[in-house]
Short mmCIF file of N, CA and C in Angstrom, two decimals:
data_model
loop_
_atom_site.label_atom_id
_atom_site.label_comp_id
_atom_site.label_asym_id
_atom_site.label_seq_id
_atom_site.Cartn_x
_atom_site.Cartn_y
_atom_site.Cartn_z
N MET A 844 -49.99 2.60 15.43
CA MET A 844 -49.74 3.36 14.22
C MET A 844 -50.21 4.80 14.47
N GLU A 845 -49.34 5.75 14.15
CA GLU A 845 -49.66 7.17 14.29
C GLU A 845 -49.77 7.80 12.92
N LEU A 846 -50.90 8.44 12.63
CA LEU A 846 -51.13 9.10 11.36
C LEU A 846 -51.21 10.60 11.57
N THR A 847 -50.50 11.36 10.75
CA THR A 847 -50.53 12.82 10.83
C THR A 847 -50.90 13.36 9.46
N LEU A 848 -51.99 14.13 9.41
CA LEU A 848 -52.41 14.75 8.16
C LEU A 848 -51.65 16.07 8.00
N LEU A 849 -51.05 16.25 6.84
CA LEU A 849 -50.26 17.45 6.56
C LEU A 849 -50.90 18.24 5.42
N GLY A 850 -50.89 19.54 5.53
CA GLY A 850 -51.38 20.38 4.44
C GLY A 850 -52.84 20.20 4.12
N THR A 851 -53.69 20.19 5.13
CA THR A 851 -55.10 19.92 4.90
C THR A 851 -55.92 21.17 4.62
N GLY A 852 -55.27 22.30 4.36
CA GLY A 852 -56.00 23.54 4.10
C GLY A 852 -56.74 23.54 2.78
N ALA A 853 -56.22 22.87 1.77
CA ALA A 853 -56.85 22.79 0.46
C ALA A 853 -56.18 21.65 -0.30
N PRO A 854 -56.90 20.98 -1.21
CA PRO A 854 -56.31 19.84 -1.92
C PRO A 854 -55.03 20.19 -2.67
N ALA A 855 -54.98 21.37 -3.25
CA ALA A 855 -53.79 21.76 -4.01
C ALA A 855 -52.84 22.63 -3.21
N GLY A 856 -53.17 22.92 -1.99
CA GLY A 856 -52.35 23.80 -1.17
C GLY A 856 -52.77 25.26 -1.33
N LEU A 857 -52.25 26.09 -0.46
CA LEU A 857 -52.53 27.53 -0.52
C LEU A 857 -51.23 28.28 -0.52
N PRO A 858 -51.05 29.33 -1.22
CA PRO A 858 -52.03 29.97 -2.12
C PRO A 858 -52.09 29.29 -3.48
N ARG A 859 -53.26 29.34 -4.08
CA ARG A 859 -53.42 28.82 -5.45
C ARG A 859 -53.01 29.91 -6.42
N PRO A 860 -52.36 29.55 -7.50
CA PRO A 860 -51.93 30.56 -8.48
C PRO A 860 -53.12 31.34 -9.05
N ASP A 861 -52.99 32.63 -9.14
CA ASP A 861 -53.99 33.53 -9.73
C ASP A 861 -55.35 33.49 -9.04
N CYS A 862 -55.39 33.17 -7.76
CA CYS A 862 -56.65 33.14 -7.02
C CYS A 862 -56.78 34.45 -6.23
N PRO A 863 -57.90 35.17 -6.38
CA PRO A 863 -58.06 36.46 -5.71
C PRO A 863 -58.72 36.37 -4.32
N CYS A 864 -59.01 35.17 -3.82
CA CYS A 864 -59.73 35.07 -2.55
C CYS A 864 -58.86 35.50 -1.36
N ALA A 865 -59.53 35.83 -0.25
CA ALA A 865 -58.83 36.31 0.94
C ALA A 865 -57.91 35.25 1.54
N ALA A 866 -58.33 33.98 1.50
CA ALA A 866 -57.50 32.90 2.08
C ALA A 866 -56.17 32.78 1.34
N CYS A 867 -56.20 32.87 0.02
CA CYS A 867 -54.96 32.78 -0.76
C CYS A 867 -54.11 34.03 -0.58
N ALA A 868 -54.75 35.18 -0.43
CA ALA A 868 -54.00 36.42 -0.23
C ALA A 868 -53.24 36.40 1.09
N CYS A 869 -53.77 35.73 2.11
CA CYS A 869 -53.12 35.67 3.43
C CYS A 869 -52.12 34.52 3.54
N ALA A 870 -52.17 33.56 2.63
CA ALA A 870 -51.34 32.35 2.72
C ALA A 870 -50.01 32.55 2.02
N LEU A 871 -49.17 33.40 2.58
CA LEU A 871 -47.86 33.68 2.01
C LEU A 871 -46.78 33.42 3.05
N GLY A 872 -45.58 33.10 2.60
CA GLY A 872 -44.45 32.88 3.51
C GLY A 872 -44.73 31.73 4.47
N PRO A 873 -44.60 31.96 5.79
CA PRO A 873 -44.79 30.88 6.75
C PRO A 873 -46.24 30.42 6.87
N HIS A 874 -47.17 31.18 6.28
CA HIS A 874 -48.58 30.81 6.35
C HIS A 874 -49.03 30.00 5.14
N ALA A 875 -48.13 29.73 4.21
CA ALA A 875 -48.46 28.93 3.03
C ALA A 875 -48.70 27.49 3.45
N ARG A 876 -49.59 26.81 2.74
CA ARG A 876 -49.91 25.42 3.07
C ARG A 876 -49.60 24.52 1.87
N ALA A 877 -49.04 23.39 2.17
CA ALA A 877 -48.71 22.43 1.11
C ALA A 877 -49.95 21.62 0.72
N ALA A 878 -49.84 20.87 -0.35
CA ALA A 878 -50.92 19.97 -0.74
C ALA A 878 -51.09 18.89 0.33
N THR A 879 -52.25 18.27 0.39
CA THR A 879 -52.54 17.26 1.39
C THR A 879 -51.63 16.04 1.26
N SER A 880 -51.11 15.58 2.38
CA SER A 880 -50.30 14.36 2.43
C SER A 880 -50.50 13.72 3.79
N LEU A 881 -50.00 12.52 3.96
CA LEU A 881 -50.17 11.75 5.19
C LEU A 881 -48.82 11.23 5.66
N LEU A 882 -48.50 11.46 6.92
CA LEU A 882 -47.26 10.98 7.52
C LEU A 882 -47.60 9.81 8.44
N VAL A 883 -47.01 8.64 8.19
CA VAL A 883 -47.28 7.43 8.96
C VAL A 883 -46.11 7.16 9.88
N ASP A 884 -46.38 7.12 11.17
CA ASP A 884 -45.37 6.83 12.21
C ASP A 884 -44.12 7.71 12.11
N GLY A 885 -44.28 8.93 11.60
CA GLY A 885 -43.16 9.85 11.50
C GLY A 885 -42.06 9.41 10.54
N ALA A 886 -42.32 8.38 9.72
CA ALA A 886 -41.27 7.85 8.86
C ALA A 886 -41.67 7.71 7.39
N LEU A 887 -42.96 7.47 7.13
CA LEU A 887 -43.41 7.23 5.76
C LEU A 887 -44.34 8.34 5.34
N LEU A 888 -43.97 9.09 4.29
CA LEU A 888 -44.79 10.18 3.79
C LEU A 888 -45.52 9.73 2.54
N LEU A 889 -46.86 9.78 2.59
CA LEU A 889 -47.69 9.43 1.43
C LEU A 889 -48.23 10.72 0.84
N ASP A 890 -47.79 11.04 -0.35
CA ASP A 890 -48.23 12.25 -1.04
C ASP A 890 -48.90 11.80 -2.33
N LEU A 891 -50.18 11.58 -2.25
CA LEU A 891 -50.92 11.05 -3.40
C LEU A 891 -51.43 12.15 -4.28
#
């Protein structure tokens, strides 16, 4: 079984709406991060 963690930068993803921090300011376009999810064997996506 292969597990891949996706979007582990922050629980809600980056950038967070109305957040003034430097991490959110830099997380735009291709640097944006999705909310945390888990990909199992490249076929099953668990987005809890």
